[in-house]
Each structure stands twice: as structure tokens, then as C-alpha cells.
mmCIF file of C-alpha atoms in Angstrom:
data_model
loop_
_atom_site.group_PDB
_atom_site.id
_atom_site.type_symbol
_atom_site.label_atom_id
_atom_site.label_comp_id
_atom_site.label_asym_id
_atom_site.label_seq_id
_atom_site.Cartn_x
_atom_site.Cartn_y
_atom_site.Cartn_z
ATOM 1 C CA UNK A 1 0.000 0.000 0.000
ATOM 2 C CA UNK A 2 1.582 3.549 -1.065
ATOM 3 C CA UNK A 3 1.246 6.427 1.477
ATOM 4 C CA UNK A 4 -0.994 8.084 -0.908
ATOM 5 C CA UNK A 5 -3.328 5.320 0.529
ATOM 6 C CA UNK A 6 -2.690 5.484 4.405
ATOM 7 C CA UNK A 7 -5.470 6.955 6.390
ATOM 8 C CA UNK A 8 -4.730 9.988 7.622
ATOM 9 C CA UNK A 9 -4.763 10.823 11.416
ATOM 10 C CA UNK A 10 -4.730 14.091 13.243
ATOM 11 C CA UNK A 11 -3.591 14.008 16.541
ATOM 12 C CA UNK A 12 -4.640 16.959 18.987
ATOM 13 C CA UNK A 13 -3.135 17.663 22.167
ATOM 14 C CA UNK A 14 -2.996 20.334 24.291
ATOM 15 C CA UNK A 15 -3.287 21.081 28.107
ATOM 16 C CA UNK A 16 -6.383 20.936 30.420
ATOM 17 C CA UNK A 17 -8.898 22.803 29.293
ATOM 18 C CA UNK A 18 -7.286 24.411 26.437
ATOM 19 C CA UNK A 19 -10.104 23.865 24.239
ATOM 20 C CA UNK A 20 -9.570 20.411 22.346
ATOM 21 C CA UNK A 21 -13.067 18.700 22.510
ATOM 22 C CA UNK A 22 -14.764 22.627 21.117
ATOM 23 C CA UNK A 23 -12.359 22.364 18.446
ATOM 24 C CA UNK A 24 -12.936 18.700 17.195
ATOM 25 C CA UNK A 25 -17.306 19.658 17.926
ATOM 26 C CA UNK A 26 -16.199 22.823 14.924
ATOM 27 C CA UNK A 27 -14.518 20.254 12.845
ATOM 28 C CA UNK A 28 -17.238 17.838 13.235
ATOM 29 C CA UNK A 29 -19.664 20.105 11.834
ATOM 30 C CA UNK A 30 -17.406 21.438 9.460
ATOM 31 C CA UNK A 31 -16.085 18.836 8.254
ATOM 32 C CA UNK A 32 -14.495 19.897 4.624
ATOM 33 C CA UNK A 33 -16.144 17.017 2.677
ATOM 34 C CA UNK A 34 -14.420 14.413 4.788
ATOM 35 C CA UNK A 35 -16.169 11.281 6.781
ATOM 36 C CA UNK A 36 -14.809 11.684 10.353
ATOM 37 C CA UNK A 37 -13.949 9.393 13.219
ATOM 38 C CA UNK A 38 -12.767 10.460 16.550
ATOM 39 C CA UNK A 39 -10.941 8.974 19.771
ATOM 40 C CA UNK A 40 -11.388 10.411 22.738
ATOM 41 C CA UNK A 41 -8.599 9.510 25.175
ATOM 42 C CA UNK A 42 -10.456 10.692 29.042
ATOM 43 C CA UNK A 43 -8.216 11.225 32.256
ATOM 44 C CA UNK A 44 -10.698 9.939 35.044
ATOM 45 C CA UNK A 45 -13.468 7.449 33.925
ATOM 46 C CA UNK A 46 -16.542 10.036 33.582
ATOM 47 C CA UNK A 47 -16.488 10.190 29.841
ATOM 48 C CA UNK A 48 -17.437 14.198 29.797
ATOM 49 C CA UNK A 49 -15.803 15.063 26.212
ATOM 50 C CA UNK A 50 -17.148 12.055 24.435
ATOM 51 C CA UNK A 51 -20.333 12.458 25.564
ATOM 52 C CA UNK A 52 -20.365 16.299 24.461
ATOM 53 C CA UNK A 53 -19.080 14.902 21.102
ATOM 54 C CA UNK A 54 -21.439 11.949 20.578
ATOM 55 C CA UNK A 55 -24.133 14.879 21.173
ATOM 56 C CA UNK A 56 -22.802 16.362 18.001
ATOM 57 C CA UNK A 57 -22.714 13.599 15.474
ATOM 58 C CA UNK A 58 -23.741 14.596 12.484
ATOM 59 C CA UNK A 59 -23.910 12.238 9.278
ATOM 60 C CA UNK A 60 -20.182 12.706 8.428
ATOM 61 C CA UNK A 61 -19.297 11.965 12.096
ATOM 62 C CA UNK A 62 -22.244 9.185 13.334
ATOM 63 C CA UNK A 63 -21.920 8.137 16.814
ATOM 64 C CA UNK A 64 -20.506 4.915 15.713
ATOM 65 C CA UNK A 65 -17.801 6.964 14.645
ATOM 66 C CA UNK A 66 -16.333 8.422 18.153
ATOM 67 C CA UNK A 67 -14.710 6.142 20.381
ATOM 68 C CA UNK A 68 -13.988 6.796 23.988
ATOM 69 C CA UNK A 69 -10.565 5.500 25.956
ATOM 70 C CA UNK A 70 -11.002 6.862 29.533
ATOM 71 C CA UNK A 71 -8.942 6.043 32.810
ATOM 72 C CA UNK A 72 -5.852 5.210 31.058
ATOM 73 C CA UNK A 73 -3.382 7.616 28.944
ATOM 74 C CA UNK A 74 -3.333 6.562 25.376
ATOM 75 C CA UNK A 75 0.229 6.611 24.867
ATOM 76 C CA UNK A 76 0.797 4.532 27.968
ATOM 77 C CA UNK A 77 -1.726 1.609 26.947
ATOM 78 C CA UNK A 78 -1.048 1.265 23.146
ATOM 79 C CA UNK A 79 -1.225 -2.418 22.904
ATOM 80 C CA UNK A 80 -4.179 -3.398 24.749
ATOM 81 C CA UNK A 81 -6.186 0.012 23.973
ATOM 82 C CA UNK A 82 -5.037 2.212 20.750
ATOM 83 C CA UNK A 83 -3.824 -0.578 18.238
ATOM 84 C CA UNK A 84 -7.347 -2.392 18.469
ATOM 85 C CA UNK A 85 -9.371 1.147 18.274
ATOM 86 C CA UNK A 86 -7.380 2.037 15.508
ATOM 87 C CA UNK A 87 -7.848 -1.400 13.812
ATOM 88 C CA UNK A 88 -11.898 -1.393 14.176
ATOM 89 C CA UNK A 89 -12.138 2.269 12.713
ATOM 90 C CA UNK A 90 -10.235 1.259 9.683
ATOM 91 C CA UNK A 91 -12.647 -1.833 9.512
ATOM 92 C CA UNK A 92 -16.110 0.354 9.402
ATOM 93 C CA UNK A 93 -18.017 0.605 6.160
ATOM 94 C CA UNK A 94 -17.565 3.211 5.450
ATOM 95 C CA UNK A 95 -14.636 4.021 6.005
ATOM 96 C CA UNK A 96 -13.500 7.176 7.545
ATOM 97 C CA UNK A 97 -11.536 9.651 5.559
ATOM 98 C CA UNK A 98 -9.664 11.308 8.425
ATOM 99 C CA UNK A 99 -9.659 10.292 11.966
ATOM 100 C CA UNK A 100 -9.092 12.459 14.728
ATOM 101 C CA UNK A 101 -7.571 11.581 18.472
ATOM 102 C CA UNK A 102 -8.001 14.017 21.248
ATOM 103 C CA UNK A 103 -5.115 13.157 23.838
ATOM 104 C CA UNK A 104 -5.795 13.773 27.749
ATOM 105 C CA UNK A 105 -4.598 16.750 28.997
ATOM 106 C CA UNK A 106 -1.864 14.935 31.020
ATOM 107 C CA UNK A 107 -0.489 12.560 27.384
ATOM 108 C CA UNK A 108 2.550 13.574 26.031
ATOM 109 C CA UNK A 109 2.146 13.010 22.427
ATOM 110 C CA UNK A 110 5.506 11.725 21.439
ATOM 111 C CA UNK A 111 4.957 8.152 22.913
ATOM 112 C CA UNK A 112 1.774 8.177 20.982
ATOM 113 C CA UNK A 113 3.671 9.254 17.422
ATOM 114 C CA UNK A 114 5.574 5.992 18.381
ATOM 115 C CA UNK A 115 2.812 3.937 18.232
ATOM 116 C CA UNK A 116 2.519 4.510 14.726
ATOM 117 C CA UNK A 117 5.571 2.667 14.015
ATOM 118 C CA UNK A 118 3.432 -0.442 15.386
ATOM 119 C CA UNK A 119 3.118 -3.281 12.192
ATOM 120 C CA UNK A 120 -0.143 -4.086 12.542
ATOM 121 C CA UNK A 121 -0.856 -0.250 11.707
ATOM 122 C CA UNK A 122 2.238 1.553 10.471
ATOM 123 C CA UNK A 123 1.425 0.595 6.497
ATOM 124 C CA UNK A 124 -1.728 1.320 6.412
ATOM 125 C CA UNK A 125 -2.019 4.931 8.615
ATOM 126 C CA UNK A 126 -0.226 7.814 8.926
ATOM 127 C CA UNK A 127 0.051 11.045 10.984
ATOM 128 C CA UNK A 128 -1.173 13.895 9.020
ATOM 129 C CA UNK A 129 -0.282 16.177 11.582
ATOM 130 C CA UNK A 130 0.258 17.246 15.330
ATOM 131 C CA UNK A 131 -2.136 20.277 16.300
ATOM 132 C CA UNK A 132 -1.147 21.739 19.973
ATOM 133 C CA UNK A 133 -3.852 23.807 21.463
ATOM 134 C CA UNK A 134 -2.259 26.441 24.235
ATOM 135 C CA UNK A 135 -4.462 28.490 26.449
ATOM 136 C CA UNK A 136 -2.984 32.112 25.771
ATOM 137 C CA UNK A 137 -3.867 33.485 28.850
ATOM 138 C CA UNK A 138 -2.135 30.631 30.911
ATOM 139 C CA UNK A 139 0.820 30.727 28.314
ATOM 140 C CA UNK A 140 1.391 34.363 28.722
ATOM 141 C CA UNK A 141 1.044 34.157 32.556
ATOM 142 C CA UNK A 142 4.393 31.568 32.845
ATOM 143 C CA UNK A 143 2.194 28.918 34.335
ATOM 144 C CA UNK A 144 3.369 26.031 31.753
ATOM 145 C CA UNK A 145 6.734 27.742 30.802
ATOM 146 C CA UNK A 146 8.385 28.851 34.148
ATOM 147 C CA UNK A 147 11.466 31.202 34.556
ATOM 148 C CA UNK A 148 14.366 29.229 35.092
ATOM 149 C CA UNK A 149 15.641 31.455 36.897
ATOM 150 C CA UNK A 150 12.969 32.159 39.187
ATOM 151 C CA UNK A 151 13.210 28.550 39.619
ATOM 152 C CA UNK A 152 16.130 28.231 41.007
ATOM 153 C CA UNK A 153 16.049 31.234 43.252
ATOM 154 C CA UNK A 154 12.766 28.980 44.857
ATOM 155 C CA UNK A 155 15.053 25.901 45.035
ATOM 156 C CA UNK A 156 17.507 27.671 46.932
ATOM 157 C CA UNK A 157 14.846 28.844 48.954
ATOM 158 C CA UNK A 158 12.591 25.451 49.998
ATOM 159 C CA UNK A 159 14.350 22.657 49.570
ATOM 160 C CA UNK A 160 11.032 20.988 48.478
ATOM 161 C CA UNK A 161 11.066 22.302 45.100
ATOM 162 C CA UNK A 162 14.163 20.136 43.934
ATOM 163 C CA UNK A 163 12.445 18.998 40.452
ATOM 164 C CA UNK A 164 10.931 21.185 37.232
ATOM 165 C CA UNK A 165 7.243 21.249 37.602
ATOM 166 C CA UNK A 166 5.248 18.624 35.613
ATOM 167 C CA UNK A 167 2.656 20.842 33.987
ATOM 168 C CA UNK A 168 5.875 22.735 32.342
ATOM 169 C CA UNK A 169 7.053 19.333 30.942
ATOM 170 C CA UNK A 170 4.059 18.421 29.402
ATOM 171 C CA UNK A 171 3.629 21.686 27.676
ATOM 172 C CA UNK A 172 7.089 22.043 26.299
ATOM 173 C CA UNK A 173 6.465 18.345 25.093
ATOM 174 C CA UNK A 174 3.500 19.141 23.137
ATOM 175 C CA UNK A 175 4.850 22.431 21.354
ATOM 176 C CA UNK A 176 8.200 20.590 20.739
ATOM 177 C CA UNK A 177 5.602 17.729 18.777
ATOM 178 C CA UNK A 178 3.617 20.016 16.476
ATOM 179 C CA UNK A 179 3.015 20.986 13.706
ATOM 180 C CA UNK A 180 0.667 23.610 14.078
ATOM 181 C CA UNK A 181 -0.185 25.492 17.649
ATOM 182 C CA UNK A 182 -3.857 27.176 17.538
ATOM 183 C CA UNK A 183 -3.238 30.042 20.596
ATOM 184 C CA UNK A 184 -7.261 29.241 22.238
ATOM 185 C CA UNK A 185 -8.646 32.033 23.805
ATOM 186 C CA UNK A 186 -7.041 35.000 22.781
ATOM 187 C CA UNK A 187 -9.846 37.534 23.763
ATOM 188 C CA UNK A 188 -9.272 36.488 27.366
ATOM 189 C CA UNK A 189 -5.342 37.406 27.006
ATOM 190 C CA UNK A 190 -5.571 40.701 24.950
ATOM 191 C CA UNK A 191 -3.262 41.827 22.148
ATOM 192 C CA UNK A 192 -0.375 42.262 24.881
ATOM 193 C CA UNK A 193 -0.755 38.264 26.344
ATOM 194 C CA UNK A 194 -1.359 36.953 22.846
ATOM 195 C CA UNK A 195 2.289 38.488 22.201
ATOM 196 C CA UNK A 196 3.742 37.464 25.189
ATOM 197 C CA UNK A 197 2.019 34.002 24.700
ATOM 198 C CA UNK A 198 3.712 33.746 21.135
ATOM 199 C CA UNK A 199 6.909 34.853 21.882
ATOM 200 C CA UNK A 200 7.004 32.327 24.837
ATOM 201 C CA UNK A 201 5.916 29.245 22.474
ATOM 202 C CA UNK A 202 8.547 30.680 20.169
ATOM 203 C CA UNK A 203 11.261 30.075 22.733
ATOM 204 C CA UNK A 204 9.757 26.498 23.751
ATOM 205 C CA UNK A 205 9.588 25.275 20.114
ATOM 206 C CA UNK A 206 12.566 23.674 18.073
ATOM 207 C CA UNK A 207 11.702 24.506 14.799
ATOM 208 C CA UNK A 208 9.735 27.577 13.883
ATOM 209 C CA UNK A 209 6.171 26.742 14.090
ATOM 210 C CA UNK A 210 2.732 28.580 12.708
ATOM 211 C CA UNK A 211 0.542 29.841 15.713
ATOM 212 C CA UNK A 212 -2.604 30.698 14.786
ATOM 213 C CA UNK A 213 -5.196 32.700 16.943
ATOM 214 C CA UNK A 214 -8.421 30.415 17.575
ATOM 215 C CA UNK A 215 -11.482 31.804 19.357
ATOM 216 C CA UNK A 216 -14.424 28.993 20.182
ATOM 217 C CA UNK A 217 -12.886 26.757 18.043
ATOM 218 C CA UNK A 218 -13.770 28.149 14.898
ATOM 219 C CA UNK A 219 -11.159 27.046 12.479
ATOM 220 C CA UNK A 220 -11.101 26.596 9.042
ATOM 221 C CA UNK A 221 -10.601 22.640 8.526
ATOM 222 C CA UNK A 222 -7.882 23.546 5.710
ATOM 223 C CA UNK A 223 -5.458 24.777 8.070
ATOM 224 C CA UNK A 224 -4.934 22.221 10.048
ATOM 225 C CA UNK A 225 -6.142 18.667 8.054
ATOM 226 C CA UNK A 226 -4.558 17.463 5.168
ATOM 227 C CA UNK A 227 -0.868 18.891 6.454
ATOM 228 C CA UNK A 228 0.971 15.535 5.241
ATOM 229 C CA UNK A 229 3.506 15.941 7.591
ATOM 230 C CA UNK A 230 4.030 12.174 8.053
ATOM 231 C CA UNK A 231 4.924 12.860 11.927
ATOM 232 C CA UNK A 232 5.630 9.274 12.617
ATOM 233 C CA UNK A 233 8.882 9.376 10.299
ATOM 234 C CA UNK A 234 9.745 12.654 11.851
ATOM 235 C CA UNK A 235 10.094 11.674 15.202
ATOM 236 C CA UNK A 236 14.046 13.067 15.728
ATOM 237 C CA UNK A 237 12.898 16.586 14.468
ATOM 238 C CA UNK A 238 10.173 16.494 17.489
ATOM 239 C CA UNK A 239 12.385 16.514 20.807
ATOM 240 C CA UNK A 240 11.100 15.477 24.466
ATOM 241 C CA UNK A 241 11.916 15.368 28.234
ATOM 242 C CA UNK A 242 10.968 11.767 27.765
ATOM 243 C CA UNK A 243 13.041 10.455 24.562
ATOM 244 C CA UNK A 244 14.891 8.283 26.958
ATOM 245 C CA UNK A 245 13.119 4.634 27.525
ATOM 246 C CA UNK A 246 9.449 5.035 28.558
ATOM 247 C CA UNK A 247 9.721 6.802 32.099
ATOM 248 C CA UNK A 248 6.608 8.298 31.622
ATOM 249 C CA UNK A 249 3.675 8.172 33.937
ATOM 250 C CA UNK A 250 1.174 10.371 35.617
ATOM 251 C CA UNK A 251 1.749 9.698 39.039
ATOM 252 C CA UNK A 252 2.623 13.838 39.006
ATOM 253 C CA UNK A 253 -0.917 13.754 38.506
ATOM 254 C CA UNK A 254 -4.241 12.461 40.066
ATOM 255 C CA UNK A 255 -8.186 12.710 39.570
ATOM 256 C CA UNK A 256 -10.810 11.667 41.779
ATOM 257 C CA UNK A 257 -14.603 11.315 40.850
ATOM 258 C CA UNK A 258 -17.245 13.511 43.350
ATOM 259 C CA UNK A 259 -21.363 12.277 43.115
ATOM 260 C CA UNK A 260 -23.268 15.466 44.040
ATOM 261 C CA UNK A 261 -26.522 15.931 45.468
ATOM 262 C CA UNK A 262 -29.140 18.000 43.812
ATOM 263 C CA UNK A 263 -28.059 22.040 43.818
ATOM 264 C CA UNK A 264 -29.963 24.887 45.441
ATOM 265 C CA UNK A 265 -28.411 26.892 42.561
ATOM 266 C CA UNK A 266 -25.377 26.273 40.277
ATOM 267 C CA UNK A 267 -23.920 29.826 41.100
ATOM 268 C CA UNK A 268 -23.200 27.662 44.578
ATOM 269 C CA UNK A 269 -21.123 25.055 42.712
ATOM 270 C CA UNK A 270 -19.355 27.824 40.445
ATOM 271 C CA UNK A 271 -17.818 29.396 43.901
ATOM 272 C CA UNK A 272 -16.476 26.077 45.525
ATOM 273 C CA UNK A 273 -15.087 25.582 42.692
ATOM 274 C CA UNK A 274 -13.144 28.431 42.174
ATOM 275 C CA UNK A 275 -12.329 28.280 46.272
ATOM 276 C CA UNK A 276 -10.747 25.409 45.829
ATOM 277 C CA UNK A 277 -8.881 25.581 42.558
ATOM 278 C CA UNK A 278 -7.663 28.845 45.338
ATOM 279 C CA UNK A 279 -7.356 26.591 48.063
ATOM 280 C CA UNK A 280 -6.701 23.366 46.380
ATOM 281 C CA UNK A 281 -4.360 24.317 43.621
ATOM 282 C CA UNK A 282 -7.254 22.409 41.216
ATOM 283 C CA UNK A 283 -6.226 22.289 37.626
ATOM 284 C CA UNK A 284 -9.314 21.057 36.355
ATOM 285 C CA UNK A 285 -12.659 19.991 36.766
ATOM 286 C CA UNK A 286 -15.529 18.744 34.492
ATOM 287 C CA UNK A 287 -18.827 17.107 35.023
ATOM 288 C CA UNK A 288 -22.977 17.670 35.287
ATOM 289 C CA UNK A 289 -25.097 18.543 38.003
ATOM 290 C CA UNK A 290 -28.536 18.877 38.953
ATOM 291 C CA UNK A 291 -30.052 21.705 39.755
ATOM 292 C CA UNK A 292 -32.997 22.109 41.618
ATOM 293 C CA UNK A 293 -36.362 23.303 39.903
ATOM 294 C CA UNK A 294 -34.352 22.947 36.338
ATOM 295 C CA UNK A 295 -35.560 20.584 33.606
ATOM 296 C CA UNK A 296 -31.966 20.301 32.361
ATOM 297 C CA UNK A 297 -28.796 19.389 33.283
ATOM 298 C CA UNK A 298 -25.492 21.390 33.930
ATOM 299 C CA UNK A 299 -22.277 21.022 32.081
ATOM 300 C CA UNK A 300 -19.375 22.263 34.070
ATOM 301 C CA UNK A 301 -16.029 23.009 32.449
ATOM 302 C CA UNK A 302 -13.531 24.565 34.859
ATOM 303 C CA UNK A 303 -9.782 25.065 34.206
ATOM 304 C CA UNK A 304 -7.967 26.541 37.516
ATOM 305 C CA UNK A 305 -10.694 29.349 38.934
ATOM 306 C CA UNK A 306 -12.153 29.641 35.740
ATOM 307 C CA UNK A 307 -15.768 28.060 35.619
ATOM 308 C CA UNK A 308 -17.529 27.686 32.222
ATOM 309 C CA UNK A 309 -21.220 26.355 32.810
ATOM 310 C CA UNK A 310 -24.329 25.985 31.045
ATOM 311 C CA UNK A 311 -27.675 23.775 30.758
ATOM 312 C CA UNK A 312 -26.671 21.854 27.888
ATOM 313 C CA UNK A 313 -29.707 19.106 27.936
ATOM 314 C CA UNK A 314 -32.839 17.478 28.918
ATOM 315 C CA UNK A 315 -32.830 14.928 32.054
ATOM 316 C CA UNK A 316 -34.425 11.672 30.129
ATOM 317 C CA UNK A 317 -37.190 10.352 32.240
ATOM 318 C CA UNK A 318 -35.806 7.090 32.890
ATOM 319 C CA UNK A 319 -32.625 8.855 34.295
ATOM 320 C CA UNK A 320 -31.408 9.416 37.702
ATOM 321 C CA UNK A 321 -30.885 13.597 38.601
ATOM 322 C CA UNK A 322 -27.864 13.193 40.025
ATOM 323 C CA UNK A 323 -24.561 15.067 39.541
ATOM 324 C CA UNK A 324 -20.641 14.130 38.979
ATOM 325 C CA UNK A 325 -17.689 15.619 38.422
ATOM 326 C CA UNK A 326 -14.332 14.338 37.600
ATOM 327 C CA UNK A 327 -11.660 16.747 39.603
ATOM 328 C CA UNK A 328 -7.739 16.468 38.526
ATOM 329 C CA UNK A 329 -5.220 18.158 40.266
ATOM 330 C CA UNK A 330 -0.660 17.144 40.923
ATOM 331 C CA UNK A 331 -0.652 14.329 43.522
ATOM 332 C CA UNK A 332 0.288 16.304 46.276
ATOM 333 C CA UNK A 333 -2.633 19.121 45.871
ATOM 334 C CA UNK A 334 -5.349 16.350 45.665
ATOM 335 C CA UNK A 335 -6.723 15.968 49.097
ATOM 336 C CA UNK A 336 -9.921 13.693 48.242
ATOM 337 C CA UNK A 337 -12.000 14.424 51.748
ATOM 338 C CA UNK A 338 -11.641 17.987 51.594
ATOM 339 C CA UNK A 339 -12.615 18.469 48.044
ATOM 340 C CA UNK A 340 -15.708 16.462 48.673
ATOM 341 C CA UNK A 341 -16.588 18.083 51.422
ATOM 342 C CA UNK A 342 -16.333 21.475 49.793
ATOM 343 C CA UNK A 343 -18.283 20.329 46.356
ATOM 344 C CA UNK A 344 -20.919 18.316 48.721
ATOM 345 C CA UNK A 345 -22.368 20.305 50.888
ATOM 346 C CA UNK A 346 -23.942 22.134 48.340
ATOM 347 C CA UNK A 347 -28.367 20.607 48.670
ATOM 348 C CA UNK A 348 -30.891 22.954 48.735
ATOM 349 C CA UNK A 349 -31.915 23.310 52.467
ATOM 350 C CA UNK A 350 -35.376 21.763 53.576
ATOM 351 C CA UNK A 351 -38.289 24.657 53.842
ATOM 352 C CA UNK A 352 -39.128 24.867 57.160
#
């Protein structure tokens, strides 16, 4: 089989909350002529994303279409998860055109590129492209790219802080694998953080790289699919804090899953949250609720002390109102009572 005739996939990575599942929804219904399929690759198992995306099949992208791999990092569990995904989406009828993954917040994408290289896949797919999604508010605030410096002036300071934080590892690691960064959010930064936000992925990249501003999502499928950039062949150009033997895990990292009673009102659940993302150094946290006196249910999106929330659908009548929320935060911030506690005690009070 020539290359000509390898499926093409996307891969799209990107940290928490940078805006990965609303930009696979835009290129779901916009689709460019192509038949979609999409993996979904979860950190915590409450399937949030690919529920939000089966929501928005459309004919190009059916249900059948959008496969969900949650509790488990893709490029940690290619074997027994990603090689037999990839297999059955090249076995529907029809057969998709382009398929794209959407990596965990927490996946470095390198490991992933290297499952491509796997025979029972590596003749008959190939990586189109690498698209890295950065928050450019975050980005131009140093969270993901700190000050060396500044670093070491801390070490010297607490002798706690005697490694490089993990959330700057990953995000070097994904702008060092694109090929294409979409800068999410730009209205939130203003001109002056979009430029510091560029000129800091400039200094993290190895190569120079095209960063294009991306409100909502909205991107024109043309940019960014059908790049040809065979990544899996490319893997020296593409440099990582992990190109040793696989030493990656996310034991940095940890999520828990809260249940939540019914809500007096969701502005309630908006504040805890963004006490304890205060309080709790919380990096992200995404779910439903139930609200009392609403016919529909809450989606909750929340990256750090920003809260994103609407009603997004119906409760079906043979379904339980009950809420839950997958919270993710570095090992030593998640304190599992405490969060609980704080996102539980939240029920409407009994009229006396």
C-alpha cells in the first residue's frame, strides 16, 4: 500500500482545558467534505468530552464513529487500547476519511507518534499532523513555561522544590511535537498576552512553528487537516523530556470522581469551585449537576478558577438527577475528603 493510501490521522493535544473537545465539535460540523472518526482519550473514567461529542454527530461523524478510551493515557496503553481502536475504525463501512484523536490533557504526544511505528498499523495509517492547542492566557502568565531562573532562586529557597514542575514538561512536550499550535482564547489574554504568549511558544519550540489565533474553536478545517507531515517518520525533528526509555507516567498527577446531590443553585457550585482551585491548587474539573427546579442538566467546564457552565440538555425520564464531576489536580494538591466536602455540601436546604 503507497502512502498516498494510508489513512490519515490528526492528533490533537494540548493542556487541560485548552479547548480540544470545542475544536474537534467545529470540525465535526465542518467537516471539509471528509467522513470523520474520533478517539477520545479521558483522564478519570466520567467520559465528559465524548459524551459532548457523541451529542454532536452529524452524518459525516455518526456516533458509531467516536470512540472513547477513559482512565488510562493513550500513549501509555497502546497495545491493549489504541492498536485495536485504531484497527476497528479502519474496519467500518464506510470508512472514515480522516480520523481524529483528542489526547488527555496529562499525554505527552511523542509516545503516541511511536505507536505509529506499530506493524499491525504503520502501512496502512499515517500522521497527518500534530495540532497543539495552548491556552494564551495561561501561556502568557508563565504557568506552563516557568522562569528558570525564578526557579532556582525557589530551590535555593525550599528545599522541596528540587524537580521542574510537571505541567511545564508536558507543555514544552506538546509544542516541541507540532506541527501547528492554535493560541485558544485569545480575547481572554488581549493583544499584549497573545504576544507574550507567542513569543514564549517561540522560545519552547525547536523549529519555527505557525501559531494561529483560535477563538471557540472556529477554524477553518484547511489549516490544520490534510498537512501531510508524516509525523511518525519525523520523530528526531520532534524533541522530548521523555526520549529516553518510557519513564513516563502520571503519578505527578491524580483525579478523583465527586457524586453530588441536587443544587440549590449552580452559582453555589461555580464558587467552591473556584475556592478550591484557590485553596486546592485544582487544575481542572468537568462534570454535570442537577439543579434544583431545572428541567436540564449542567455542564461544568472549569480550568484553575475559571468556571464555564451551562444547561446543555434534557434529564431523560428514565434517568437518575444526580450530579458528577471528575476533579484532577498534581498528587500532592489532591486531598480527596476535603474536596468532597467542599463540592458536597452544596443541597438545597429543607423549607421549614
Amino acid at each position: 500500500m503507497s502512502d498516498l493510501a494510508k489513512l490519515p490521522v490528526t492528533i490533537v493535544t494540548g493542556f487541560l482545558g485548552a479547548g480540544k473537545t470545542t475544536l474537534i465539535t467545529h470540525l465535526m460540523q465542518n467537516p471539509g467534505g471528509r467522513r470523520l472518526a474520533v478517539v477520545v482519550n479521558e483522564f478519570g473514567d466520567v467520559g465528559v468530552d465524548g459524551e459532548i461529542l457523541r451529542g454532536c454527530a452529524i452524518p459525516d461523524c455518526p456516533a458509531e464513529n467516536i470512540v472513547e478510551l477513559a482512565n488510562g493515557c493513550i500513549c501509555c496503553t497502546v497495545a491493549d487500547d489504541f492498536i485495536p481502536t485504531i484497527e476497528a475504525l479502519m474496519a467500518l463501512d464506510p470508512r472514515p476519511d480522516h480520523i481524529l484523536i483528542e489526547t488527555s490533557g496529562l499525554a505527552l504526544p511523542k509516545p503516541l507518534l511511536k505507536a505509529f511505528e506499530w506493524p499491525a498499523i504503520r502501512a496502512r495509517v499515517t500522521v497527518d499532523g500534530v495540532i497543539a492547542l495552548a491556552d494564551a492566557e495561561a501561556v502568557a502568565a508563565g504557568r506552563f513555561a516557568p522562569d528558570v531562573a525564578a526557579v532556582d532562586a525557589q530551590r535555593l529557597a525550599d528545599d522541596s522544590l528540587d524537580h521542574e514542575t510537571p505541567l511545564s514538561e508536558v507543555f514544552e512536550d506538546q509544542i516541541a511535537c507540532a506541527d501547528i499550535v492554535l493560541l485558544t482564547k485569545p480575547d481572554l489574554a488581549g493583544p499584549e498576552g497573545v504576544a507574550r504568549a507567542r513569543d514564549l511558544i517561540a522560545a519552547e519550540a525547536p523549529r519555527v512553528l505557525p501559531v494561529v489565533e483560535v477563538a471557540e474553536g472556529a477554524v477553518d478545517p484547511r489549516i490544520i487537516l490534510g498537512l501531510g507531515a508524516a509525523a511518525e517518520s519525523d520523530l528526531d525533528a520532534r524533541p522530548s523530556h521523555h526520549d529516553t526509555p518510557h519513564d513516563h507516567d502520571h503519578e505527578d498527577f491524580e483525579s478523583i470522581v465527586v457524586d453530588l446531590p441536587e443544587l440549590a443553585d449552580a452559582a453555589d457550585l461555580v464558587a467552591a469551585i473556584e475556592r478550591l482551585a484557590k485553596s486546592h491548587n485544582i487544575l481542572r474539573v468537568k462534570g454535570h449537576a442537577s439543579v434544583a427546579g431545572k428541567p436540564m442538566r449542567l455542564l461544568v467546564q472549569a480550568v484553575g478558577a475559571r468556571v464555564r457552565h451551562q444547561f446543555d440538555r434534557l434529564w431523560a425520564s428514565d434517568e437518575a438527577r444526580r450530579g458528577r464531576l471528575v476533579v484532577i489536580a498534581e498528587h500532592d494538591d489532591l486531598r480527596p475528603e476535603e474536596i468532597r466536602a467542599a463540592l458536597t455540601d452544596l443541597a438545597p436546604q429543607p423549607a421549614e
